[in-house]
Structures are given as structure tokens and as C-alpha cells.
Coordinates of C-alpha atoms and ligand atoms in Angstrom, one line a residue:
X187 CA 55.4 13.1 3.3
X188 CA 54.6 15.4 6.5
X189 CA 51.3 16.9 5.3
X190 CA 49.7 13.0 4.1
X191 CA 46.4 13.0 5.7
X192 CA 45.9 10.1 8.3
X193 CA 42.4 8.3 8.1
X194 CA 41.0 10.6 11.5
X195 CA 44.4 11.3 13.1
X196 CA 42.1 13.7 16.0
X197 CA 45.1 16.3 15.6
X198 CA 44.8 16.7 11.9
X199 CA 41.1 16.4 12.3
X200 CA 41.0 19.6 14.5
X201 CA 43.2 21.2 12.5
X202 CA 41.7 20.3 9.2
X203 CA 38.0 20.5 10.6
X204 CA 38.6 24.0 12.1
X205 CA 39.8 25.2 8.4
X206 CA 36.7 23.6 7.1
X207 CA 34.5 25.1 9.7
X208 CA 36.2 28.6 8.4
X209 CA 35.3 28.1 4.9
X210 CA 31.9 27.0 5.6
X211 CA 31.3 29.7 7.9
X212 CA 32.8 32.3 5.1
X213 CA 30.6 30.9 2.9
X214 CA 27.4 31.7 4.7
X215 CA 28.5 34.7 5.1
X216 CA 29.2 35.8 1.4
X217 CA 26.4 33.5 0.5
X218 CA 24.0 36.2 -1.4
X219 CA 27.4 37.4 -3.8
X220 CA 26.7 34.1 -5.6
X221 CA 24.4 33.9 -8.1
X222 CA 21.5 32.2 -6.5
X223 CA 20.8 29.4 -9.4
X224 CA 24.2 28.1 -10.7
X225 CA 25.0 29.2 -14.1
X226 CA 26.8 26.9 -15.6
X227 CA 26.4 24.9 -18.6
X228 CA 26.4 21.0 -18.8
X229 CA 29.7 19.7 -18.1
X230 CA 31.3 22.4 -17.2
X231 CA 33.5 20.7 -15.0
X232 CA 34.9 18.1 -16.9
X233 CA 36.8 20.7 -18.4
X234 CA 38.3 22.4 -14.9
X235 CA 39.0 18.6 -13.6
X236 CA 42.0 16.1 -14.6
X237 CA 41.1 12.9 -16.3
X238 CA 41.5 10.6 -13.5
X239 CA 42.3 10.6 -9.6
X240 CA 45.9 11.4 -8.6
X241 CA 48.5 9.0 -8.1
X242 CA 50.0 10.9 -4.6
X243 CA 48.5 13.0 -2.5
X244 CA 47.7 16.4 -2.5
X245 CA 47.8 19.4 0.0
X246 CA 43.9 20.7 1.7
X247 CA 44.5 24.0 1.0
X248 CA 44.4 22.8 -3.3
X249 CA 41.4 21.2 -2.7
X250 CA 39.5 24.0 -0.6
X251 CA 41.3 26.5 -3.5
X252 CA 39.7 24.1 -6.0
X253 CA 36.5 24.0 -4.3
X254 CA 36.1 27.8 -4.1
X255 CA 36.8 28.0 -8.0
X256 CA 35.6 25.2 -9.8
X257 CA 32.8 23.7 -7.1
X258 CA 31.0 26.9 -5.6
X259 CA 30.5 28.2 -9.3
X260 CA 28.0 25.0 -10.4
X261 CA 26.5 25.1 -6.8
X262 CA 23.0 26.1 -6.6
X263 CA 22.3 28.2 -3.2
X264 CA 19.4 26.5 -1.3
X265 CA 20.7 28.1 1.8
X266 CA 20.8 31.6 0.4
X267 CA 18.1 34.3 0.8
X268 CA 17.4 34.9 -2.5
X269 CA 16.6 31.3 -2.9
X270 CA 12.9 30.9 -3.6
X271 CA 12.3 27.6 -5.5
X272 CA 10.7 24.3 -4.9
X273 CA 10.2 23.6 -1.0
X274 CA 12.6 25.1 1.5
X275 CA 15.2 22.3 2.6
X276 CA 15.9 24.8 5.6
X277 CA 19.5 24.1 7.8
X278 CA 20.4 25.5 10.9
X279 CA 23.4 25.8 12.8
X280 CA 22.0 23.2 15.1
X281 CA 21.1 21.1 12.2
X282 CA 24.8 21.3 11.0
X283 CA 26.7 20.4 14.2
X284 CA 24.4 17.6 14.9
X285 CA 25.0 15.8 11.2
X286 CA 28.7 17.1 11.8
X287 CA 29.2 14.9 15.1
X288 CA 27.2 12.3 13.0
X289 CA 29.7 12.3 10.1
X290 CA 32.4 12.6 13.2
X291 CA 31.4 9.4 15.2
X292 CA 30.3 7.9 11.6
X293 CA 28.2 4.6 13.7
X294 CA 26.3 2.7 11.1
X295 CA 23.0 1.7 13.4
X296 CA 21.2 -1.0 11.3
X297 CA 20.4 -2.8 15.0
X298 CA 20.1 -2.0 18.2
X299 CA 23.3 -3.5 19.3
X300 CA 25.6 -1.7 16.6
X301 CA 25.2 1.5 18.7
X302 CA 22.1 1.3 21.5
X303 CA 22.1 5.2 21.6
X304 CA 21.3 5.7 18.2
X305 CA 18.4 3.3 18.5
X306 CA 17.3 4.8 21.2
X307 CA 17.6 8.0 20.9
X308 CA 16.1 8.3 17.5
X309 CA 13.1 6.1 19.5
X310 CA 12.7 9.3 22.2
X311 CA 12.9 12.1 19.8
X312 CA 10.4 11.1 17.7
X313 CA 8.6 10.2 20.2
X314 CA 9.1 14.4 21.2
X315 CA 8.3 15.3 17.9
X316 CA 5.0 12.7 17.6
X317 CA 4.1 15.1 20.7
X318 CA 4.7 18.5 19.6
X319 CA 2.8 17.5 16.7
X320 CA -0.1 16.0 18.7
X321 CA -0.7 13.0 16.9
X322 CA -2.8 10.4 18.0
X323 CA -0.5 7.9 21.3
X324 CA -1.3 5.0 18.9
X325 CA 1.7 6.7 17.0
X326 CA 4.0 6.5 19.9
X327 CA 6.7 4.0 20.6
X328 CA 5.1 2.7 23.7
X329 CA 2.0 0.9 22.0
X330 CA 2.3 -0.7 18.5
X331 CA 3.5 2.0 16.7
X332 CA 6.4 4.3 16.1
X333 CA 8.3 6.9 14.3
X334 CA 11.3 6.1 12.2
X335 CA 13.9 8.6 10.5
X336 CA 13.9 7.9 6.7
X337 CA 16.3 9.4 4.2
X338 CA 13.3 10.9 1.8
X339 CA 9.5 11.1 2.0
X340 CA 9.6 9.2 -1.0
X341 CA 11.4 6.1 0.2
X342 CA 8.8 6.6 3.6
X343 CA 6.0 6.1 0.7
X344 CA 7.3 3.2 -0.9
X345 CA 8.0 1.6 2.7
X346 CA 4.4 1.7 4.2
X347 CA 3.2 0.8 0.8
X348 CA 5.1 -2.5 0.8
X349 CA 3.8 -2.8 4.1
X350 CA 0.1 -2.2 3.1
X351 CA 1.1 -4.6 0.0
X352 CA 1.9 -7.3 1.8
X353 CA -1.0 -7.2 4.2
X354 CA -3.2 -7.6 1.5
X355 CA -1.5 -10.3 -0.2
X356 CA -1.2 -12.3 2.7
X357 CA -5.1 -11.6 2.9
X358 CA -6.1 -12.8 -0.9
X359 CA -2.7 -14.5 -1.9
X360 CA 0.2 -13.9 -3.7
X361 CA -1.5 -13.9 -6.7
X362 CA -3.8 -10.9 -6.7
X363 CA -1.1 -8.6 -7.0
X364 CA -2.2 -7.3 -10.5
X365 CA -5.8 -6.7 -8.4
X366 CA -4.3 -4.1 -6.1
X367 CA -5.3 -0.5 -6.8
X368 CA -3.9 2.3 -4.9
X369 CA -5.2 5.9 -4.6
X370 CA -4.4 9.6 -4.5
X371 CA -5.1 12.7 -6.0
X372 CA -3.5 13.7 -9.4
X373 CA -1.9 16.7 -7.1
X374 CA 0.1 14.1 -5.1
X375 CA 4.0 13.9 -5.5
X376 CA 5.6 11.9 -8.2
X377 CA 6.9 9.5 -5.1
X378 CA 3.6 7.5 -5.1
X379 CA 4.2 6.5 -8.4
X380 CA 7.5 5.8 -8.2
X381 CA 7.0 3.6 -5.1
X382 CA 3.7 2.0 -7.1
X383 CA 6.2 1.4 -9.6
X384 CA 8.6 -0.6 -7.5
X385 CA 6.6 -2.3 -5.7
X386 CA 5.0 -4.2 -8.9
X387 CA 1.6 -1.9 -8.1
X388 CA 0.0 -1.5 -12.3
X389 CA 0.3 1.6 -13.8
X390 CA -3.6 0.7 -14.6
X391 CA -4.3 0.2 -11.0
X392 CA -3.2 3.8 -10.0
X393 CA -5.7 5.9 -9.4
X394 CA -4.3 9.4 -9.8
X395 CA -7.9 11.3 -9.3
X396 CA -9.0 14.6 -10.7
X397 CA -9.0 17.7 -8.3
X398 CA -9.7 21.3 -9.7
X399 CA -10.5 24.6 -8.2
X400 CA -14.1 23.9 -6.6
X401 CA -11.8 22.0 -3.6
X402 CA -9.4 24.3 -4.1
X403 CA -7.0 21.0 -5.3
X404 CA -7.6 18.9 -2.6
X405 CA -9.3 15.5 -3.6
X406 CA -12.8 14.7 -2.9
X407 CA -14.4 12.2 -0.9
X408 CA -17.0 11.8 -3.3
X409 CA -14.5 11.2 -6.4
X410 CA -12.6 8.6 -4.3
X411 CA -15.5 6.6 -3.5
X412 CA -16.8 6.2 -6.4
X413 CA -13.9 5.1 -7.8
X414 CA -13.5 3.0 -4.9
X415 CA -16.9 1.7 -5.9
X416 CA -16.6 1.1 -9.6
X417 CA -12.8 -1.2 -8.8
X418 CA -14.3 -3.5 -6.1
X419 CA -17.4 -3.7 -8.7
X420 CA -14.6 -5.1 -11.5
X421 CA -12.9 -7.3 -9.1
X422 CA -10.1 -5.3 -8.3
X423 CA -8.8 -4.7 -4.6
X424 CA -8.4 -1.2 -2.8
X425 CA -5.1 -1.4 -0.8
X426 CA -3.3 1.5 -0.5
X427 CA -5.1 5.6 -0.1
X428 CA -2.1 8.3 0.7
X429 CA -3.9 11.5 1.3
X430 CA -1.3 15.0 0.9
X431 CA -1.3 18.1 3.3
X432 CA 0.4 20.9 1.2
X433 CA 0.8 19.3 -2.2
X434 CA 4.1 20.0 -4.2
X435 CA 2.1 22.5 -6.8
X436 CA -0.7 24.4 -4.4
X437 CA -0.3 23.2 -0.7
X438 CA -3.7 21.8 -1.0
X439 CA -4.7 19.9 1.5
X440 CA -7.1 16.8 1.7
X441 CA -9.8 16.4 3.9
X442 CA -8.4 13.9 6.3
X443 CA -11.2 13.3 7.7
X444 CA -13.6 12.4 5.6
X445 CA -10.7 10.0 3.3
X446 CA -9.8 8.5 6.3
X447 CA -13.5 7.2 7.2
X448 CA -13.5 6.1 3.5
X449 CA -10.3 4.5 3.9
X450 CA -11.6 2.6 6.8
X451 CA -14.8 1.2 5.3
X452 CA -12.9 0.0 2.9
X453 CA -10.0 -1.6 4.7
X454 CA -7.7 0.3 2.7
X455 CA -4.3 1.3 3.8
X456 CA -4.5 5.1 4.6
X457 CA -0.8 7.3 4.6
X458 CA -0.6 10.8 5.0
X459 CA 2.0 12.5 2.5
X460 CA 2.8 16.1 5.1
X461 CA 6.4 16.3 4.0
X462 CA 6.7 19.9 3.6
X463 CA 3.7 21.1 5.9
X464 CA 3.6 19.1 8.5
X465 CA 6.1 21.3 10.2
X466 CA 3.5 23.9 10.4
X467 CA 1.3 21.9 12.7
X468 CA 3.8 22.5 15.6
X469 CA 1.9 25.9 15.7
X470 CA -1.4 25.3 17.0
X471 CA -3.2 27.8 14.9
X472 CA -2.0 25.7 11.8
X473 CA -2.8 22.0 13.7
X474 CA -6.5 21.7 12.4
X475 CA -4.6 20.6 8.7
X476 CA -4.1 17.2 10.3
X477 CA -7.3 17.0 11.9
X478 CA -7.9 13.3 10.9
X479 CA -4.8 12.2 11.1
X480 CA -6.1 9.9 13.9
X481 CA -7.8 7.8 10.9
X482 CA -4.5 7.2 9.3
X483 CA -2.0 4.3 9.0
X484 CA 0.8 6.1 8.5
X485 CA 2.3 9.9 9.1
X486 CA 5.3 11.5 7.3
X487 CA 6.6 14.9 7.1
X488 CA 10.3 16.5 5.9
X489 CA 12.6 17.8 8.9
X490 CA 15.3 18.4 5.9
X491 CA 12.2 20.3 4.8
X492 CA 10.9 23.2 7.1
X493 CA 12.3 22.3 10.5
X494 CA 15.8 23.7 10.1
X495 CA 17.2 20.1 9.8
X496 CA 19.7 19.4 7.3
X497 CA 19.2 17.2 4.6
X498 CA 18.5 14.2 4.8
X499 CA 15.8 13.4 7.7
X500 CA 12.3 12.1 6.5
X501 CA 10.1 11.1 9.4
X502 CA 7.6 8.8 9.5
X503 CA 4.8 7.1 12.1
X504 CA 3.5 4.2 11.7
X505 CA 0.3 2.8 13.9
X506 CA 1.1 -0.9 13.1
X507 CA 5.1 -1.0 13.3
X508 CA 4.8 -5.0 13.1
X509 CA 3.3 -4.3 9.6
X510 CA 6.6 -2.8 8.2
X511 CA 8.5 -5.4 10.0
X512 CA 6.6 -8.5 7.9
X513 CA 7.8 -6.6 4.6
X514 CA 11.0 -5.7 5.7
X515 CA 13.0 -7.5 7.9
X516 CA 15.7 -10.5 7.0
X517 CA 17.4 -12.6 9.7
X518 CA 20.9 -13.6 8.3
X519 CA 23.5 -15.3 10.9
X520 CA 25.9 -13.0 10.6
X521 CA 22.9 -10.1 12.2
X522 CA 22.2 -12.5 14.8
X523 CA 22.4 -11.1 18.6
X524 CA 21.2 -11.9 22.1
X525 CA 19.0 -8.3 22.2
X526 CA 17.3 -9.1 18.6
X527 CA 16.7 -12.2 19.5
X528 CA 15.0 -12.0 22.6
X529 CA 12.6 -8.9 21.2
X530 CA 14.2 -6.6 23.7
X531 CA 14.5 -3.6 21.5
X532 CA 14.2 -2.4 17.9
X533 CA 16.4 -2.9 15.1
X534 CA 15.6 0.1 12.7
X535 CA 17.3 -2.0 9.8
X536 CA 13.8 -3.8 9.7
X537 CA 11.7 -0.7 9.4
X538 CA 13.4 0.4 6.0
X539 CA 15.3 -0.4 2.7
X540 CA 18.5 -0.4 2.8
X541 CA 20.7 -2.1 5.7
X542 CA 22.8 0.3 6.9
X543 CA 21.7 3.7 8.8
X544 CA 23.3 6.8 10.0
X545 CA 22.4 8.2 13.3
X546 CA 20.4 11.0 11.9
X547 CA 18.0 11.7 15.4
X548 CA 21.3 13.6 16.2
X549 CA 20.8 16.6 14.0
X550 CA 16.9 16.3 14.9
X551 CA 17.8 15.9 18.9
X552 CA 19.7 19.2 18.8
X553 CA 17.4 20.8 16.3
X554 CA 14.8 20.7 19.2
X555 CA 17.0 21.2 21.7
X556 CA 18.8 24.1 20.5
X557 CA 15.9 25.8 19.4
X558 CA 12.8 24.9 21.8
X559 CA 9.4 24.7 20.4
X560 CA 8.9 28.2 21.1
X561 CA 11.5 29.3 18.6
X562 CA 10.7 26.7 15.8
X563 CA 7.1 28.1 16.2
X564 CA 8.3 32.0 15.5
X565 CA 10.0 30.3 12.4
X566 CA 7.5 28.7 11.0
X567 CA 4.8 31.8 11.8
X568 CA 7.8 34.2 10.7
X569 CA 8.0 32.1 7.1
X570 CA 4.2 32.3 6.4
X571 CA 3.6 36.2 7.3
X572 CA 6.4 36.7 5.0
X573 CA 4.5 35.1 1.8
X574 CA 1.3 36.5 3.4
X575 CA 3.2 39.8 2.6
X576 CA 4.2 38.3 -0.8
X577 CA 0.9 37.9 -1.3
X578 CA -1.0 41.1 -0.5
X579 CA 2.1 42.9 -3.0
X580 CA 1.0 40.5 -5.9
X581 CA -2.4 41.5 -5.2
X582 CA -1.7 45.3 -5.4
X583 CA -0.3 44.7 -8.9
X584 CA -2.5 44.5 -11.8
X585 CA -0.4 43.0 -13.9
X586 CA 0.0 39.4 -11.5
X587 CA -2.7 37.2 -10.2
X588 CA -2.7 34.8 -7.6
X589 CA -3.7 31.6 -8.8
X590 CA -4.3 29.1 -5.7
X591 CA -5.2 30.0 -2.1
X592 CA -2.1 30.5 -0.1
X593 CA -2.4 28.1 2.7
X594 CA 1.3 28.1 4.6
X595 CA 4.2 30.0 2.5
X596 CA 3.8 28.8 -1.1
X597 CA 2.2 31.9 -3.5
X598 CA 1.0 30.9 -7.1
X599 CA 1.0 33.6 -8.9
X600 CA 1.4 34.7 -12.8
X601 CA 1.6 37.1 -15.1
X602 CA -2.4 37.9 -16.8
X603 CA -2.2 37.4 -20.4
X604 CA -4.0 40.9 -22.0
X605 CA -5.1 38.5 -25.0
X606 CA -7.0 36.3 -22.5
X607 CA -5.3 33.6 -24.5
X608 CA -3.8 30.7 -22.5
X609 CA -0.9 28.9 -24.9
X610 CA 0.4 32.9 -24.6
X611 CA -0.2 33.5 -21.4
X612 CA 2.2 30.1 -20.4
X613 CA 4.6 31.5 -22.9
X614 CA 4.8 34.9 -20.8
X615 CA 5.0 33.1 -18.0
X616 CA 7.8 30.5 -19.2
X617 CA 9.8 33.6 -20.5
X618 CA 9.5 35.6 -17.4
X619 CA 10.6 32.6 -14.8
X620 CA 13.8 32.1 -17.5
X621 CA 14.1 35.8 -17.5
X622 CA 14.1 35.9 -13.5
X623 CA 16.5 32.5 -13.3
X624 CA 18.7 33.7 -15.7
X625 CA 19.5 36.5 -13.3
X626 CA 21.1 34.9 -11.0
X627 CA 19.3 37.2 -8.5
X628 CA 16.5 35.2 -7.3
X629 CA 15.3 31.8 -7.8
X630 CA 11.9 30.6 -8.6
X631 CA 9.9 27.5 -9.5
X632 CA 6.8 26.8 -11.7
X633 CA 3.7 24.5 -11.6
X634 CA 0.9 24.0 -14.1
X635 CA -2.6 24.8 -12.2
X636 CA -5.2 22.1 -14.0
X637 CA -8.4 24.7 -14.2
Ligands
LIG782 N1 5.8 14.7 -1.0 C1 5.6 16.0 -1.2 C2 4.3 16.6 -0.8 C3 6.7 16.8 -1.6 O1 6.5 18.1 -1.9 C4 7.9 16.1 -1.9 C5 9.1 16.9 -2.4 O2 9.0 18.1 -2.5 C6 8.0 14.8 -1.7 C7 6.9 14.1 -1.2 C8 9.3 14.0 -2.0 O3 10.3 14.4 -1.1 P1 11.7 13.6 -0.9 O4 12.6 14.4 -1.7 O5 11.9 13.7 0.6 O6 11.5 12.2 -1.4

């Protein structure tokens, strides 16, 4: 039993690791001979795999074999070139290292004490990134607030909304829960709902309001207040407004500004959804989106998005950390420690869901590091001269139109119908985006505009 893997013998780590690092490595290299969008049918690989796990072990070079023939083939390519669909989820060879010497020292950081430098440093960087960003100090760790790595934008949603939740219950009691209405506008991601959803928020006290092309998507003041107006006039309560820069379908962005005043007059909860173009405002030219920010509650935007940090690394500001804290935090015995209890430092495990943590500021930290603002800039600029080129070729072509501004590096586009006939005209356009997936070649992804 010579080749029987020890649990993180450091000599068959090297060896093993370095063999990984080669196949990964190969990998990026052949990466545009797969077929961009995996195409394989469902449950393909129940058929390629044995029933059940083996009794003894087996050698690493059958299971990297296996992974080469059996996994790569239902693999979808988000790193590859030719991958064009949803929102980036952009890596980086400083992204990889830093989750590889996270999976390496493998901490699990629910309080300070567990591991001080993850704590910390994920205090300091996002403190760094709060600054490349410009937001507003009261976002910094050194006041009230703070920034917090969570695993997805959408479990940063439902976390500030529990927060904003419980502010207002403790206000009016625990009883006018069924009274709480939360906003946004009908372009905003399907996280809102979910987290309205969990947190016991009606499906009749979601206010998913109308945009259309006259904002160009974005939602308007005017539509939020009076619907503002007409709840408090039934007796319901306002609690909750998240506001989007770069919505999932268009990019569309809300005016900040102007929802944010609203939001204040109406002592409403007011969260800013930037997962995927928030990254952008690290480029001055592109700051003005978050003008307004300052009138917010909470911030979030995707690193795993568009700032070459691999998946997963959500990150989110909060003004009023102590806010998150009330909703979240539990005391058991067994957590119990000097630091905690004398309010020395912070103990991320009460900022979020789940108890245990990884120490994902790494990846970030070297992200930033590695790269420098200068160079994340050039990316981000490079990214939307790129669909700014996408754009003008659409243009030239008489047979495409574009069908929402381009505001960072999404294009709408579609085919024109010649029988100006819409049901046929989504039927060209469904065919086509099958036609182009089933390639293999290139992968897109489709919306429906509202008109
Ligand atoms: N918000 C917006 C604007 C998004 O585009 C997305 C995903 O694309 C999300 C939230 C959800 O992101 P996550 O997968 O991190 O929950």
C-alpha cells in the first residue's frame, strides 16, 4: 500500500499538488479545443461512473485520467474566451493561488480567535477595496460600519434584509411582520425574492415595480413613491428599498440618488445590488454610477464577478454593522472567548448565515496586490472597449439591432423580425441562440426586454 494517500503528508502534497498544478495549467492552455458550452445530455455520467464509492483506494493518475475523460466533457468553460454568457465570473492567476493557499491552510474563521489573521486581514482589505471604490468613511471599519466577504450577492441580500427586518420589528413589534413591504424594480435579480422569501417578507408585500425604456430600465423615483405612498396609506410598513447598478438583463442603473433621498424620508432600509458593475467604479470615468451611494445602508458588489477573483467572494459594506449583528449573532458556551467577550475585535460568524467561514480576503489580498489598481483598471477599461467594438459591428449590420443602451460590457442585441411580428421575432431569436449554443463555439445568454 506504498501509493495510499496520507490526509496532507507535505511530501505527497508537493508531489501530488505539482501534478495537479500541471493539469490545471494544461488545461488553460487547451482551454478553447473544448466546446465552450458542455454538450452533454442529462445524466451522462451516471453511465461513465460505478454504482458506489470503492472499497480501497485508487492510484491519482486514474482519477486525473478519469477527470480528463469523463469530467472535462460535462464541464462548461467560464474561463474560456469563447465564453460569452451570463456575467463574467473572471479568475486570475492571483485569484487561484490565493484560494489555493486558502484550501492549503484550510482555517475555518467563524471568530476572531480561530485564526486572528483571517479576521483581520479580511478587515484591512476591504477596507482597501471600500477606498479604491470611494465609498463614503461611514463604510469603513474604523466608524460603525464595515465590509464583510460573503459567499454570493444573494446571501449579502438576504443578510442586510434580515437586518433591516429586524430593525423594524423591534420598532412596531413582532407582530407586523405581514406589514412589511419591501421594494425594487422588476429588473432586479431573482436574489431579492428569494431572500423576501426566507425571511417570511409576503409575496404580496413585494413590490417588484415597472421600468421600461423611457429610463432606459432603471426604476423611477416617481413610481417608487407613489407606491410608497399608496402602502403607508393601507397600513402597511416600507422597510426594505435595494436599488441595482447593472441589472442582470440591461445593466441599468438606478438613480441612486434620488431613491436614496426617498429611502430616507421614509426610513426605509436602502441596499445597493452592484454585484457585477461595481467593479467598474474603480475607474474613475465609470465612478459617477454610484454617485448616491452615500445615501445607502448597504453596498455589495461580486469580486468572483469582474475583479479576477475566483469564485466565491461577494462583498458587502454595511453603514450600521451593529444592525447585522442584532439579526445574526448567537452566544453558545462552547464560542465563548476572552477577545469576544471583551468586544476587542470582530467575529465575522455574526455578520452572516452560516457558522463556519473560509479565509477568502486571501484570494482578494493578492488579487490587489498582484495586480495594482493600475492594472485592474486596464482590465476593466480593456473589457468594455471590447463590447463597445461588439457594439459598433452589430450596428453595421442590418440584419441585428441593439436593444438596450450599453452601459459597461453587456450588448442586447437581436435579430429584426422582417414580418415586424414579435411571437416570430422571439422564435428567430430562440432558434438562433440554440443554433449558436449548439455549436459549441461560442456561448451566449438571453433576456426578455419588457417594451
Ligand atoms: N445581483 C445581480 C445584479 C446579479 O447579476 C446577480 C447574478 O448574476 C446576482 C445578484 C446574484 O449573484 P450571486 O450568484 O452572487 O448570488
Amino acid at each position: 500500500m506504498e501509493n495510499v494517500l496520507k490526509p496532507m503528508d507535505a511530501e505527497q502534497l508537493r508531489e501530488n499538488a505539482h501534478k495537479m498544478v500541471d493539469f490545471i495549467a494544461d488545461y488553460y492552455k487547451n482551454i478553447e479545443s473544448f466546446p465552450v458550452l458542455s454538450q452533454v445530455q442529462p445524466g451522462y455520467l451516471r453511465k461513465l461512473l460505478p454504482d458506489s464509492a470503492p472499497n480501497h483506494p485508487e492510484q491519482f493518475e486514474d482519477v486525473l485520467n478519469d477527470i480528463q475523460a469523463k469530467i472535462l466533457p460535462g464541464v462548461t468553460h467560464w474561463q474560456s474566451p469563447d465564453y460569452f454568457a451570463y456575467f463574467p465570473s473572471n479568475s486570475s492567476t492571483a485569484g487561484f493561488l490565493g484560494e489555493m493557499l486558502s484550501a492549503g491552510l484550510n482555517i475555518v474563521g467563524f471568530s476572531w480567535v480561530t485564526s486572528p489573521a483571517a479576521t483581520e486581514l479580511e478587515v484591512i482589505v476591504l477596507d482597501w477595496l471600500a477606498k479604491l471604490l470611494k465609498l463614503p468613511e461611514d463604510f469603513l471599519s474604523l466608524g460603525q460600519g464595515g465590509g464583510v466577504i460573503q459567499g454570493t450577492a444573494s446571501e449579502a441580500v438576504l443578510v442586510v434584509l434580515l437586518a433591516a427586518r429586524d430593525k423594524f420589528l423591534r420598532r412596531y413589534g413582532k407582530n407586523s411582520l405581514a406589514k412589511l413591504v419591501a421594494y425594487a424594480s422588476n429588473q432586479a435579480h431573482a436574489s431579492l425574492q428569494k431572500a423576501c422569501q426566507i425571511a417570511g417578507i409576503h409575496a404580496e408585500n413585494c413590490r417588484f415595480l415597472e421600468t421600461d425604456s423611457s429610463t432606459n430600465y432603471a426604476l423611477s423615483p416617481d413610481i417608487l413613491q407613489e407606491a410608497i405612498s399608496k402602502d403607508i396609506a393601507a397600513g402597511l410598513i416600507p422597510f426594505f428599498l435595494s436599488a441595482t447598478v447593472g441589472t442582470t438583463s440591461s445593466t441599468a442603473v438606478d438613480p441612486l440618488f434620488e431613491l436614496g433621498k426617498i429611502a430616507k424620508g421614509n426610513n426605509i432600509w436602502f441596499h445597493i445590488d452592484a454585484a457585477y458593475a461595481g467593479s467598474a467604479c474603480i475607474c474613475p470615468e465609470y465612478r459617477h454610477y454610484i454617485d448616491g451611494v452615500e445615501t445607502a445602508d448597504s453596498f455589495n458588489m461580486n469580486a468572483h464577478k469582474w475583479f479576477l477573483t475566483n469564485f466565491d467572494c461577494s462583498v458587502l459594506w454595511v453603514k450600521d454593522r451593529s444592525a447585522l449583528i442584532q439579526s445574526l449573532s448567537t452566544n453558545p458556551e462552547y464560542l465563548r472567548n476572552k477577545a469576544s467577550q471583551g468586544n476587542m475585535v470582530v467575529d465575522y460568524k455574526d455578520w452572516q448565515i452560516p457558522l463556519g467561514r473560509r479565509f477568502r480576503s486571501l484570494k482578494l489580498w493578492m488579487v490587489l496586490r498582484l495586480y495594482g489598481l493600475e492594472n485592474l483598471q486596464c482590465y476593466i477599461r480593456s473589457h468594455i472597449e471590447y463590447a463597445k467594438h461588439f457594439e459598433e459591428l452589430v450596428s453595421l449590420d442590418q440584419r441585428f439591432e441593439i436593444v438596450a443602451p450599453r452601459t459597461f460590457s453587456l450588448v442586447c442585441f437581436r435579430l429584426i423580425s422582417p414580418h415586424n411580428d414579435d411571437d416570430f421575432c422571439n422564435k428567430l431569436n430562440h432558434d438562433l441562440l440554440d443554433a449558436v449554443n449548439s455549436t459549441g463555439k461560442i456561448f451566449l445568454s438571453h433576456t426578455v426586454r419588457s417594451l
